[in-house]
GROMACS .gro file of C-alpha atoms in nm:
model
  271
    1UNK     CA    1   0.246   1.534   8.250
    2UNK     CA    2   0.544   1.616   8.032
    3UNK     CA    3   0.565   1.489   7.677
    4UNK     CA    4   0.906   1.437   7.514
    5UNK     CA    5   0.872   1.532   7.149
    6UNK     CA    6   1.113   1.330   6.940
    7UNK     CA    7   1.324   1.529   6.697
    8UNK     CA    8   1.305   1.381   6.349
    9UNK     CA    9   1.643   1.356   6.181
   10UNK     CA   10   1.680   1.495   5.830
   11UNK     CA   11   1.815   1.230   5.594
   12UNK     CA   12   1.911   1.217   5.227
   13UNK     CA   13   1.566   1.068   5.168
   14UNK     CA   14   1.408   1.368   5.340
   15UNK     CA   15   1.600   1.602   5.110
   16UNK     CA   16   1.476   1.411   4.805
   17UNK     CA   17   1.117   1.431   4.931
   18UNK     CA   18   1.156   1.808   4.975
   19UNK     CA   19   1.262   1.837   4.611
   20UNK     CA   20   0.952   1.643   4.501
   21UNK     CA   21   0.723   1.861   4.715
   22UNK     CA   22   0.884   2.181   4.593
   23UNK     CA   23   0.992   2.268   4.949
   24UNK     CA   24   1.311   2.473   4.956
   25UNK     CA   25   1.612   2.330   5.140
   26UNK     CA   26   1.817   2.544   5.380
   27UNK     CA   27   2.187   2.478   5.426
   28UNK     CA   28   2.452   2.661   5.629
   29UNK     CA   29   2.810   2.591   5.724
   30UNK     CA   30   2.929   2.527   6.078
   31UNK     CA   31   3.268   2.421   6.209
   32UNK     CA   32   3.233   2.392   6.588
   33UNK     CA   33   2.995   2.261   6.853
   34UNK     CA   34   2.859   2.594   6.978
   35UNK     CA   35   2.778   2.739   6.635
   36UNK     CA   36   2.637   2.409   6.509
   37UNK     CA   37   2.405   2.391   6.809
   38UNK     CA   38   2.253   2.726   6.715
   39UNK     CA   39   2.233   2.643   6.343
   40UNK     CA   40   2.065   2.310   6.416
   41UNK     CA   41   1.824   2.448   6.678
   42UNK     CA   42   1.713   2.720   6.433
   43UNK     CA   43   1.578   2.452   6.199
   44UNK     CA   44   1.843   2.439   5.926
   45UNK     CA   45   1.800   2.131   5.707
   46UNK     CA   46   2.165   2.062   5.619
   47UNK     CA   47   2.481   2.164   5.800
   48UNK     CA   48   2.786   2.170   5.576
   49UNK     CA   49   3.121   2.126   5.745
   50UNK     CA   50   3.292   2.306   5.461
   51UNK     CA   51   3.658   2.321   5.372
   52UNK     CA   52   3.587   2.695   5.395
   53UNK     CA   53   3.704   2.635   5.753
   54UNK     CA   54   4.046   2.685   5.596
   55UNK     CA   55   3.949   3.049   5.534
   56UNK     CA   56   3.719   3.150   5.818
   57UNK     CA   57   3.862   2.940   6.099
   58UNK     CA   58   4.232   2.919   6.010
   59UNK     CA   59   4.286   3.240   5.811
   60UNK     CA   60   4.420   3.083   5.493
   61UNK     CA   61   4.372   3.257   5.160
   62UNK     CA   62   4.230   2.944   4.993
   63UNK     CA   63   4.064   2.617   5.094
   64UNK     CA   64   4.363   2.412   4.983
   65UNK     CA   65   4.570   2.397   5.306
   66UNK     CA   66   4.312   2.230   5.530
   67UNK     CA   67   4.387   1.863   5.597
   68UNK     CA   68   4.168   1.556   5.632
   69UNK     CA   69   4.253   1.534   6.003
   70UNK     CA   70   4.143   1.894   6.052
   71UNK     CA   71   3.818   1.832   5.865
   72UNK     CA   72   3.748   1.532   6.086
   73UNK     CA   73   3.810   1.744   6.397
   74UNK     CA   74   3.565   2.012   6.283
   75UNK     CA   75   3.310   1.755   6.165
   76UNK     CA   76   3.311   1.557   6.489
   77UNK     CA   77   3.242   1.878   6.683
   78UNK     CA   78   2.945   1.960   6.456
   79UNK     CA   79   2.802   1.607   6.464
   80UNK     CA   80   2.790   1.615   6.844
   81UNK     CA   81   2.574   1.928   6.821
   82UNK     CA   82   2.337   1.836   6.538
   83UNK     CA   83   2.020   1.668   6.659
   84UNK     CA   84   1.808   1.732   6.348
   85UNK     CA   85   2.018   1.849   6.052
   86UNK     CA   86   2.187   1.629   5.795
   87UNK     CA   87   2.562   1.680   5.839
   88UNK     CA   88   2.760   1.686   5.513
   89UNK     CA   89   3.141   1.711   5.521
   90UNK     CA   90   3.373   1.832   5.245
   91UNK     CA   91   3.648   1.600   5.132
   92UNK     CA   92   3.948   1.837   5.137
   93UNK     CA   93   4.190   1.901   4.854
   94UNK     CA   94   4.432   1.614   4.804
   95UNK     CA   95   4.214   1.352   4.972
   96UNK     CA   96   4.037   1.222   4.661
   97UNK     CA   97   4.171   1.371   4.335
   98UNK     CA   98   4.322   1.116   4.098
   99UNK     CA   99   4.301   0.820   4.333
  100UNK     CA  100   3.966   0.653   4.394
  101UNK     CA  101   4.107   0.424   4.662
  102UNK     CA  102   4.234   0.723   4.858
  103UNK     CA  103   3.897   0.893   4.804
  104UNK     CA  104   3.718   0.593   4.957
  105UNK     CA  105   3.959   0.576   5.251
  106UNK     CA  106   3.914   0.951   5.314
  107UNK     CA  107   3.535   0.922   5.306
  108UNK     CA  108   3.540   0.620   5.538
  109UNK     CA  109   3.753   0.810   5.789
  110UNK     CA  110   3.511   1.102   5.788
  111UNK     CA  111   3.213   0.872   5.841
  112UNK     CA  112   3.376   0.655   6.110
  113UNK     CA  113   3.582   0.909   6.303
  114UNK     CA  114   3.351   1.210   6.277
  115UNK     CA  115   3.015   1.033   6.258
  116UNK     CA  116   2.915   1.237   5.953
  117UNK     CA  117   2.606   1.157   5.745
  118UNK     CA  118   2.747   1.229   5.397
  119UNK     CA  119   3.046   1.374   5.213
  120UNK     CA  120   3.072   1.642   4.946
  121UNK     CA  121   3.319   1.629   4.659
  122UNK     CA  122   3.407   1.887   4.391
  123UNK     CA  123   3.409   1.807   4.019
  124UNK     CA  124   3.226   1.621   3.744
  125UNK     CA  125   3.317   1.338   3.510
  126UNK     CA  126   3.684   1.363   3.606
  127UNK     CA  127   3.605   1.236   3.958
  128UNK     CA  128   3.342   0.980   3.851
  129UNK     CA  129   3.555   0.684   3.961
  130UNK     CA  130   3.604   0.831   4.309
  131UNK     CA  131   3.233   0.909   4.345
  132UNK     CA  132   3.139   0.557   4.237
  133UNK     CA  133   3.384   0.395   4.474
  134UNK     CA  134   3.261   0.598   4.771
  135UNK     CA  135   2.899   0.520   4.689
  136UNK     CA  136   2.970   0.145   4.668
  137UNK     CA  137   3.065   0.162   5.037
  138UNK     CA  138   2.719   0.298   5.119
  139UNK     CA  139   2.841   0.652   5.183
  140UNK     CA  140   2.607   0.926   5.052
  141UNK     CA  141   2.778   1.176   4.821
  142UNK     CA  142   2.684   1.534   4.737
  143UNK     CA  143   2.840   1.682   4.424
  144UNK     CA  144   2.970   2.035   4.368
  145UNK     CA  145   2.984   2.208   4.028
  146UNK     CA  146   3.041   2.556   3.891
  147UNK     CA  147   3.295   2.753   4.090
  148UNK     CA  148   3.501   2.487   4.264
  149UNK     CA  149   3.730   2.663   4.516
  150UNK     CA  150   3.975   2.373   4.534
  151UNK     CA  151   4.057   2.441   4.166
  152UNK     CA  152   4.119   2.813   4.217
  153UNK     CA  153   4.474   2.800   4.084
  154UNK     CA  154   4.352   2.624   3.770
  155UNK     CA  155   4.092   2.893   3.697
  156UNK     CA  156   4.284   3.181   3.853
  157UNK     CA  157   3.973   3.372   3.959
  158UNK     CA  158   3.660   3.352   4.173
  159UNK     CA  159   3.439   3.507   3.903
  160UNK     CA  160   3.116   3.351   3.774
  161UNK     CA  161   3.164   3.017   3.600
  162UNK     CA  162   2.988   2.865   3.296
  163UNK     CA  163   2.904   3.196   3.131
  164UNK     CA  164   3.012   3.059   2.793
  165UNK     CA  165   2.828   2.777   2.619
  166UNK     CA  166   3.113   2.524   2.617
  167UNK     CA  167   3.157   2.540   2.993
  168UNK     CA  168   2.780   2.554   3.047
  169UNK     CA  169   2.735   2.238   2.842
  170UNK     CA  170   3.004   2.058   3.039
  171UNK     CA  171   2.827   2.158   3.361
  172UNK     CA  172   2.497   2.018   3.228
  173UNK     CA  173   2.669   1.690   3.138
  174UNK     CA  174   2.854   1.674   3.471
  175UNK     CA  175   2.530   1.727   3.664
  176UNK     CA  176   2.356   1.444   3.480
  177UNK     CA  177   2.661   1.222   3.530
  178UNK     CA  178   2.668   1.286   3.906
  179UNK     CA  179   2.298   1.203   3.924
  180UNK     CA  180   2.352   0.887   3.720
  181UNK     CA  181   2.634   0.779   3.952
  182UNK     CA  182   2.404   0.813   4.253
  183UNK     CA  183   2.477   1.149   4.419
  184UNK     CA  184   2.186   1.262   4.637
  185UNK     CA  185   2.231   1.632   4.557
  186UNK     CA  186   2.458   1.887   4.390
  187UNK     CA  187   2.585   2.226   4.502
  188UNK     CA  188   2.587   2.479   4.217
  189UNK     CA  189   2.824   2.765   4.298
  190UNK     CA  190   2.840   3.103   4.126
  191UNK     CA  191   2.687   3.022   3.789
  192UNK     CA  192   2.426   3.217   3.586
  193UNK     CA  193   2.077   3.190   3.735
  194UNK     CA  194   1.930   3.085   3.399
  195UNK     CA  195   2.169   2.789   3.375
  196UNK     CA  196   2.107   2.691   3.739
  197UNK     CA  197   1.731   2.689   3.669
  198UNK     CA  198   1.780   2.471   3.363
  199UNK     CA  199   2.002   2.224   3.547
  200UNK     CA  200   1.773   2.212   3.852
  201UNK     CA  201   1.471   2.136   3.637
  202UNK     CA  202   1.659   1.867   3.442
  203UNK     CA  203   1.756   1.672   3.755
  204UNK     CA  204   1.555   1.446   3.982
  205UNK     CA  205   1.798   1.513   4.269
  206UNK     CA  206   1.803   1.850   4.447
  207UNK     CA  207   2.040   2.136   4.373
  208UNK     CA  208   2.173   2.371   4.640
  209UNK     CA  209   2.277   2.711   4.513
  210UNK     CA  210   2.530   2.967   4.629
  211UNK     CA  211   2.540   3.260   4.394
  212UNK     CA  212   2.328   3.057   4.150
  213UNK     CA  213   1.992   3.232   4.176
  214UNK     CA  214   1.650   3.157   4.320
  215UNK     CA  215   1.555   2.855   4.109
  216UNK     CA  216   1.779   2.602   4.283
  217UNK     CA  217   1.605   2.361   4.520
  218UNK     CA  218   1.788   2.509   4.817
  219UNK     CA  219   2.048   2.765   4.923
  220UNK     CA  220   2.372   2.757   5.120
  221UNK     CA  221   2.585   3.033   5.273
  222UNK     CA  222   2.894   3.039   5.490
  223UNK     CA  223   2.772   3.115   5.843
  224UNK     CA  224   3.045   3.373   5.909
  225UNK     CA  225   2.942   3.562   5.594
  226UNK     CA  226   2.567   3.572   5.653
  227UNK     CA  227   2.614   3.678   6.016
  228UNK     CA  228   2.856   3.957   5.924
  229UNK     CA  229   3.147   3.816   6.123
  230UNK     CA  230   3.374   3.849   5.820
  231UNK     CA  231   3.416   4.224   5.794
  232UNK     CA  232   3.429   4.360   5.440
  233UNK     CA  233   3.328   4.041   5.254
  234UNK     CA  234   3.013   4.132   5.064
  235UNK     CA  235   2.978   3.956   4.728
  236UNK     CA  236   2.665   4.014   4.523
  237UNK     CA  237   2.508   3.681   4.620
  238UNK     CA  238   2.543   3.735   4.996
  239UNK     CA  239   2.252   3.855   5.207
  240UNK     CA  240   2.396   3.958   5.544
  241UNK     CA  241   2.141   3.885   5.817
  242UNK     CA  242   2.333   4.042   6.105
  243UNK     CA  243   2.644   4.246   6.181
  244UNK     CA  244   2.808   4.037   6.449
  245UNK     CA  245   3.151   4.183   6.387
  246UNK     CA  246   3.045   4.523   6.524
  247UNK     CA  247   2.825   4.372   6.797
  248UNK     CA  248   3.106   4.149   6.923
  249UNK     CA  249   3.368   4.420   6.879
  250UNK     CA  250   3.168   4.663   7.094
  251UNK     CA  251   3.097   4.402   7.361
  252UNK     CA  252   3.466   4.308   7.388
  253UNK     CA  253   3.569   4.673   7.392
  254UNK     CA  254   3.325   4.740   7.678
  255UNK     CA  255   3.460   4.439   7.867
  256UNK     CA  256   3.817   4.564   7.831
  257UNK     CA  257   3.711   4.909   7.953
  258UNK     CA  258   3.532   4.762   8.257
  259UNK     CA  259   3.831   4.546   8.350
  260UNK     CA  260   4.076   4.834   8.326
  261UNK     CA  261   3.850   5.068   8.524
  262UNK     CA  262   3.798   4.800   8.791
  263UNK     CA  263   3.420   4.810   8.745
  264UNK     CA  264   3.420   4.441   8.657
  265UNK     CA  265   3.372   4.237   8.861
  266UNK     CA  266   3.155   4.431   9.106
  267UNK     CA  267   3.048   4.313   9.451
  268UNK     CA  268   2.753   4.113   9.312
  269UNK     CA  269   2.984   3.931   9.073
  270UNK     CA  270   3.220   3.790   9.334
  271UNK     CA  271   3.206   3.527   9.607
   0.00000   0.00000   0.00000
């Protein structure tokens, strides 16, 4: 007799319960059906459809060029694959800044057209109106503080943020504001570990770190980085779990050799 074991979906409530229990939260990016299937099946708690797709999927230097339509395309592919993970989707640059009505419309499109479970938005008090408006529609929002890649031309560098007290204090205030507004979690990117620990302990909602040390409630990495698909990208915060660039390179090279030597296909590989 076979027993079908139901897969329990991770929700924003689940993430909050993990924070309370002290259970760490795992989060990885994915941008397509095949990769998301693997990420989900491996037991990852949250899949982020990041605007980093602009870099790793489209080859742009920054995250700024990716459009809302493109994010919806990537997100819908990931949602079809995810049976367990909570799927969070970045609102791309230009889809929410300075216009809360546009922010709401962008978030609604992501939820309706992609079937996403939540959206992520960069910034603090300056985007409070947009966050509030999205939340009033019943759409879960994850915040993002510290290094905010969509503001790269404002800061001019990808170096560690909030090293000085003035910026650190603003980050503390922004984190509390996002919690007060109703965000279910906050990504803290590339800030001092001591500050990330302080902020994480001051909040009731979970923090997800990337380059923010071990005291965040969870961690996130770009899947192409942690698998070693992006050759040569090795920041201090990255632990590379595989070297798929070389593995795939060698496999493709062997395939090309076999085709040119007429050893593929052989008699067993034809009809």
